[in-house]
Amino acid sequence: MSTTHSERLRGLLEPLVSAKGLDLEEIEVSRAGRRRVLRIVVDSDDGVDLDACAELSRTISTTLDETDVMGEDEYQLEVTSPGADRPLTERRHYERAVGRLAKFQLHEGGEDGGEFVARILAVDEEGLDLEVPGVKGRKPTARRVEFASIAKARVELEFNRKDKKEEEA
């Protein structure tokens, strides 16, 4: 997808997504056989449910039908929320992941090879306060990481993680 096509799509779709109280995370146009697939990823602080995706899909479909931004070729529209293991790239992604385990890869190597898993405790303008789980019965340790030093970060799936509502009860 060319930059100008991407910019036109973003300019058209961002106000529609924002009007629903959601963030436009990603726009991707790919080929699936003879047709194209327009995949739009949206999110919010409270997550996105299926009804919100369906409603937004109808709104976007109507708007795209009224413009020529997708051209004359057939395409399939997908409106979805990000996967549980999507990369953390924006400050808002980290804020939404507070309380979750994440795998971090830092730009500089360091003693852990620059890669470690930690729970996100807090997020501010400069970076993150983390808790690195203890190994073999040791206590967890606190760690501070600045955004500038993070090369990659991704939420780790936890199958036995307590839900926030359970913790508050």
PDB file of C-alpha atoms in Angstrom:
ATOM      1  CA  MET A   1       0.000   0.000   0.000  1.00  0.00           C
ATOM      2  CA  SER A   2       1.484   3.302  -1.076  1.00  0.00           C
ATOM      3  CA  THR A   3       2.032   6.032   1.470  1.00  0.00           C
ATOM      4  CA  THR A   4      -0.512   8.325  -0.162  1.00  0.00           C
ATOM      5  CA  HIS A   5      -3.120   5.532  -0.280  1.00  0.00           C
ATOM      6  CA  SER A   6      -2.402   4.738   3.358  1.00  0.00           C
ATOM      7  CA  GLU A   7      -2.669   8.417   4.291  1.00  0.00           C
ATOM      8  CA  ARG A   8      -5.977   8.775   2.401  1.00  0.00           C
ATOM      9  CA  LEU A   9      -7.398   5.713   4.170  1.00  0.00           C
ATOM     10  CA  ARG A  10      -6.210   6.910   7.580  1.00  0.00           C
ATOM     11  CA  GLY A  11      -7.606  10.397   6.959  1.00  0.00           C
ATOM     12  CA  LEU A  12     -10.968   8.917   5.995  1.00  0.00           C
ATOM     13  CA  LEU A  13     -11.185   6.258   8.715  1.00  0.00           C
ATOM     14  CA  GLU A  14      -9.635   7.907  11.771  1.00  0.00           C
ATOM     15  CA  PRO A  15     -12.585  10.291  12.396  1.00  0.00           C
ATOM     16  CA  LEU A  16     -15.053   7.386  12.072  1.00  0.00           C
ATOM     17  CA  VAL A  17     -13.093   5.270  14.555  1.00  0.00           C
ATOM     18  CA  SER A  18     -12.593   8.190  16.975  1.00  0.00           C
ATOM     19  CA  ALA A  19     -16.334   8.978  16.863  1.00  0.00           C
ATOM     20  CA  LYS A  20     -16.934   5.504  18.346  1.00  0.00           C
ATOM     21  CA  GLY A  21     -14.467   6.205  21.183  1.00  0.00           C
ATOM     22  CA  LEU A  22     -11.832   3.894  19.708  1.00  0.00           C
ATOM     23  CA  ASP A  23      -8.198   4.231  18.598  1.00  0.00           C
ATOM     24  CA  LEU A  24      -7.197   3.336  15.045  1.00  0.00           C
ATOM     25  CA  GLU A  25      -4.180   1.087  15.587  1.00  0.00           C
ATOM     26  CA  GLU A  26      -3.449  -0.280  12.138  1.00  0.00           C
ATOM     27  CA  ILE A  27      -4.615  -0.281   8.530  1.00  0.00           C
ATOM     28  CA  GLU A  28      -3.397  -3.062   6.263  1.00  0.00           C
ATOM     29  CA  VAL A  29      -4.271  -3.835   2.671  1.00  0.00           C
ATOM     30  CA  SER A  30      -3.175  -7.269   1.462  1.00  0.00           C
ATOM     31  CA  ARG A  31      -3.976  -9.710  -1.330  1.00  0.00           C
ATOM     32  CA  ALA A  32      -6.024 -12.874  -0.843  1.00  0.00           C
ATOM     33  CA  GLY A  33      -6.206 -14.537  -4.230  1.00  0.00           C
ATOM     34  CA  ARG A  34      -7.858 -12.181  -6.703  1.00  0.00           C
ATOM     35  CA  ARG A  35      -9.323  -9.866  -4.108  1.00  0.00           C
ATOM     36  CA  ARG A  36      -7.824  -7.509  -1.604  1.00  0.00           C
ATOM     37  CA  VAL A  37      -8.356  -7.546   2.154  1.00  0.00           C
ATOM     38  CA  LEU A  38      -8.643  -4.257   4.036  1.00  0.00           C
ATOM     39  CA  ARG A  39      -7.890  -5.047   7.676  1.00  0.00           C
ATOM     40  CA  ILE A  40      -8.554  -2.329  10.237  1.00  0.00           C
ATOM     41  CA  VAL A  41      -7.368  -2.859  13.813  1.00  0.00           C
ATOM     42  CA  VAL A  42      -9.028  -0.779  16.546  1.00  0.00           C
ATOM     43  CA  ASP A  43      -8.674  -0.715  20.321  1.00  0.00           C
ATOM     44  CA  SER A  44      -9.638   1.258  23.424  1.00  0.00           C
ATOM     45  CA  ASP A  45      -8.712   1.423  27.095  1.00  0.00           C
ATOM     46  CA  ASP A  46     -11.621  -0.922  27.842  1.00  0.00           C
ATOM     47  CA  GLY A  47     -10.973  -3.250  24.907  1.00  0.00           C
ATOM     48  CA  VAL A  48     -13.269  -3.743  21.928  1.00  0.00           C
ATOM     49  CA  ASP A  49     -16.197  -6.133  21.810  1.00  0.00           C
ATOM     50  CA  LEU A  50     -17.684  -7.873  18.794  1.00  0.00           C
ATOM     51  CA  ASP A  51     -20.714  -5.552  18.658  1.00  0.00           C
ATOM     52  CA  ALA A  52     -18.468  -2.473  18.464  1.00  0.00           C
ATOM     53  CA  CYS A  53     -16.447  -4.070  15.633  1.00  0.00           C
ATOM     54  CA  ALA A  54     -19.637  -4.967  13.731  1.00  0.00           C
ATOM     55  CA  GLU A  55     -21.119  -1.483  14.141  1.00  0.00           C
ATOM     56  CA  LEU A  56     -17.873   0.183  13.072  1.00  0.00           C
ATOM     57  CA  SER A  57     -17.583  -2.215  10.117  1.00  0.00           C
ATOM     58  CA  ARG A  58     -21.003  -1.132   8.836  1.00  0.00           C
ATOM     59  CA  THR A  59     -20.090   2.554   9.210  1.00  0.00           C
ATOM     60  CA  ILE A  60     -16.745   2.097   7.446  1.00  0.00           C
ATOM     61  CA  SER A  61     -18.293  -0.005   4.677  1.00  0.00           C
ATOM     62  CA  THR A  62     -20.890   2.678   3.922  1.00  0.00           C
ATOM     63  CA  THR A  63     -18.228   5.398   3.915  1.00  0.00           C
ATOM     64  CA  LEU A  64     -15.885   3.426   1.644  1.00  0.00           C
ATOM     65  CA  ASP A  65     -18.770   2.736  -0.771  1.00  0.00           C
ATOM     66  CA  GLU A  66     -19.341   6.495  -1.041  1.00  0.00           C
ATOM     67  CA  THR A  67     -15.691   7.188  -1.985  1.00  0.00           C
ATOM     68  CA  ASP A  68     -13.185   5.903  -4.510  1.00  0.00           C
ATOM     69  CA  VAL A  69     -10.396   5.357  -1.991  1.00  0.00           C
ATOM     70  CA  MET A  70     -10.431   1.546  -2.508  1.00  0.00           C
ATOM     71  CA  GLY A  71     -10.782   1.809  -6.287  1.00  0.00           C
ATOM     72  CA  GLU A  72     -12.984  -0.456  -8.405  1.00  0.00           C
ATOM     73  CA  ASP A  73     -11.459  -3.837  -7.449  1.00  0.00           C
ATOM     74  CA  GLU A  74     -13.254  -6.132  -5.008  1.00  0.00           C
ATOM     75  CA  TYR A  75     -12.065  -6.144  -1.438  1.00  0.00           C
ATOM     76  CA  GLN A  76     -13.033  -7.734   1.841  1.00  0.00           C
ATOM     77  CA  LEU A  77     -13.331  -5.507   4.917  1.00  0.00           C
ATOM     78  CA  GLU A  78     -12.185  -6.813   8.301  1.00  0.00           C
ATOM     79  CA  VAL A  79     -12.560  -4.715  11.452  1.00  0.00           C
ATOM     80  CA  THR A  80     -10.893  -6.344  14.426  1.00  0.00           C
ATOM     81  CA  SER A  81      -9.235  -5.752  17.763  1.00  0.00           C
ATOM     82  CA  PRO A  82      -5.516  -6.404  18.245  1.00  0.00           C
ATOM     83  CA  GLY A  83      -4.471  -9.890  19.251  1.00  0.00           C
ATOM     84  CA  ALA A  84      -3.457 -10.634  22.801  1.00  0.00           C
ATOM     85  CA  ASP A  85       0.186 -10.936  21.774  1.00  0.00           C
ATOM     86  CA  ARG A  86       0.447  -7.840  19.599  1.00  0.00           C
ATOM     87  CA  PRO A  87       3.563  -5.668  19.913  1.00  0.00           C
ATOM     88  CA  LEU A  88       3.513  -2.794  22.386  1.00  0.00           C
ATOM     89  CA  THR A  89       4.606   0.261  20.428  1.00  0.00           C
ATOM     90  CA  GLU A  90       2.705   3.257  21.826  1.00  0.00           C
ATOM     91  CA  ARG A  91       2.498   4.605  25.373  1.00  0.00           C
ATOM     92  CA  ARG A  92      -1.245   3.827  25.405  1.00  0.00           C
ATOM     93  CA  HIS A  93      -0.433   0.155  24.672  1.00  0.00           C
ATOM     94  CA  TYR A  94       1.719  -0.007  27.797  1.00  0.00           C
ATOM     95  CA  GLU A  95      -0.947   1.769  29.860  1.00  0.00           C
ATOM     96  CA  ARG A  96      -3.509  -0.821  28.742  1.00  0.00           C
ATOM     97  CA  ALA A  97      -1.084  -3.587  29.722  1.00  0.00           C
ATOM     98  CA  VAL A  98      -0.542  -2.446  33.327  1.00  0.00           C
ATOM     99  CA  GLY A  99      -0.692  -5.540  35.537  1.00  0.00           C
ATOM    100  CA  ARG A 100       0.276  -7.859  32.674  1.00  0.00           C
ATOM    101  CA  LEU A 101       3.496  -9.735  31.997  1.00  0.00           C
ATOM    102  CA  ALA A 102       5.436  -8.586  28.951  1.00  0.00           C
ATOM    103  CA  LYS A 103       8.587  -9.727  27.205  1.00  0.00           C
ATOM    104  CA  PHE A 104      11.052  -6.910  26.603  1.00  0.00           C
ATOM    105  CA  GLN A 105      14.022  -6.668  24.281  1.00  0.00           C
ATOM    106  CA  LEU A 106      16.258  -3.679  24.944  1.00  0.00           C
ATOM    107  CA  HIS A 107      18.517  -1.870  22.484  1.00  0.00           C
ATOM    108  CA  GLU A 108      21.640  -2.371  24.620  1.00  0.00           C
ATOM    109  CA  GLY A 109      22.612  -5.911  25.651  1.00  0.00           C
ATOM    110  CA  GLY A 110      23.208  -5.889  29.405  1.00  0.00           C
ATOM    111  CA  GLU A 111      23.455  -8.834  31.801  1.00  0.00           C
ATOM    112  CA  ASP A 112      20.207 -10.452  30.635  1.00  0.00           C
ATOM    113  CA  GLY A 113      21.165 -10.143  26.973  1.00  0.00           C
ATOM    114  CA  GLY A 114      18.730  -7.272  26.738  1.00  0.00           C
ATOM    115  CA  GLU A 115      15.769  -9.656  26.868  1.00  0.00           C
ATOM    116  CA  PHE A 116      13.616 -10.347  29.935  1.00  0.00           C
ATOM    117  CA  VAL A 117      10.045 -10.851  31.117  1.00  0.00           C
ATOM    118  CA  ALA A 118       8.480  -8.512  33.679  1.00  0.00           C
ATOM    119  CA  ARG A 119       5.102  -7.333  34.946  1.00  0.00           C
ATOM    120  CA  ILE A 120       4.182  -3.755  34.039  1.00  0.00           C
ATOM    121  CA  LEU A 121       3.355  -1.897  37.261  1.00  0.00           C
ATOM    122  CA  ALA A 122       3.157   1.742  36.148  1.00  0.00           C
ATOM    123  CA  VAL A 123       3.627   3.925  33.075  1.00  0.00           C
ATOM    124  CA  ASP A 124       4.640   7.588  32.929  1.00  0.00           C
ATOM    125  CA  GLU A 125       5.957  10.027  30.307  1.00  0.00           C
ATOM    126  CA  GLU A 126       9.493   8.589  30.231  1.00  0.00           C
ATOM    127  CA  GLY A 127       9.028   4.867  30.747  1.00  0.00           C
ATOM    128  CA  LEU A 128       7.862   1.935  32.826  1.00  0.00           C
ATOM    129  CA  ASP A 129       8.124   0.638  36.367  1.00  0.00           C
ATOM    130  CA  LEU A 130       8.407  -3.134  36.177  1.00  0.00           C
ATOM    131  CA  GLU A 131       8.512  -6.110  38.495  1.00  0.00           C
ATOM    132  CA  VAL A 132      10.815  -8.891  37.335  1.00  0.00           C
ATOM    133  CA  PRO A 133       9.585 -12.225  38.737  1.00  0.00           C
ATOM    134  CA  GLY A 134      11.978 -14.003  41.074  1.00  0.00           C
ATOM    135  CA  VAL A 135      13.577 -17.214  39.866  1.00  0.00           C
ATOM    136  CA  LYS A 136      13.651 -20.393  41.982  1.00  0.00           C
ATOM    137  CA  GLY A 137      11.898 -18.941  45.030  1.00  0.00           C
ATOM    138  CA  ARG A 138      13.651 -15.578  44.984  1.00  0.00           C
ATOM    139  CA  LYS A 139      11.651 -12.413  45.524  1.00  0.00           C
ATOM    140  CA  PRO A 140      10.642 -10.279  42.531  1.00  0.00           C
ATOM    141  CA  THR A 141      12.827  -7.253  41.824  1.00  0.00           C
ATOM    142  CA  ALA A 142      11.864  -3.755  40.715  1.00  0.00           C
ATOM    143  CA  ARG A 143      13.218  -2.420  37.447  1.00  0.00           C
ATOM    144  CA  ARG A 144      12.858   0.896  35.637  1.00  0.00           C
ATOM    145  CA  VAL A 145      12.982   0.957  31.818  1.00  0.00           C
ATOM    146  CA  GLU A 146      12.883   4.092  29.679  1.00  0.00           C
ATOM    147  CA  PHE A 147      10.834   3.982  26.446  1.00  0.00           C
ATOM    148  CA  ALA A 148      13.924   4.960  24.438  1.00  0.00           C
ATOM    149  CA  SER A 149      15.758   1.801  25.515  1.00  0.00           C
ATOM    150  CA  ILE A 150      12.971  -0.610  24.429  1.00  0.00           C
ATOM    151  CA  ALA A 151      13.614  -2.230  21.046  1.00  0.00           C
ATOM    152  CA  LYS A 152      10.598  -4.581  21.223  1.00  0.00           C
ATOM    153  CA  ALA A 153       7.902  -5.438  23.742  1.00  0.00           C
ATOM    154  CA  ARG A 154       5.007  -7.871  23.605  1.00  0.00           C
ATOM    155  CA  VAL A 155       2.422  -8.990  26.170  1.00  0.00           C
ATOM    156  CA  GLU A 156       2.965 -12.547  27.379  1.00  0.00           C
ATOM    157  CA  LEU A 157      -0.109 -14.739  27.584  1.00  0.00           C
ATOM    158  CA  GLU A 158      -0.899 -15.898  31.122  1.00  0.00           C
ATOM    159  CA  PHE A 159      -3.362 -18.739  31.469  1.00  0.00           C
ATOM    160  CA  ASN A 160      -3.588 -18.575  35.263  1.00  0.00           C
ATOM    161  CA  ARG A 161      -3.640 -14.773  35.563  1.00  0.00           C
ATOM    162  CA  LYS A 162      -6.222 -13.318  37.911  1.00  0.00           C
ATOM    163  CA  ASP A 163      -8.751 -10.994  36.316  1.00  0.00           C
ATOM    164  CA  LYS A 164      -8.772  -7.391  37.620  1.00  0.00           C
ATOM    165  CA  LYS A 165     -12.327  -7.901  38.867  1.00  0.00           C
ATOM    166  CA  GLU A 166     -11.253 -10.979  40.856  1.00  0.00           C
ATOM    167  CA  GLU A 167      -8.401  -9.020  42.433  1.00  0.00           C
ATOM    168  CA  GLU A 168     -10.749  -6.226  43.523  1.00  0.00           C
ATOM    169  CA  ALA A 169     -13.237  -8.652  45.125  1.00  0.00           C
TER     170      ALA A 169
END
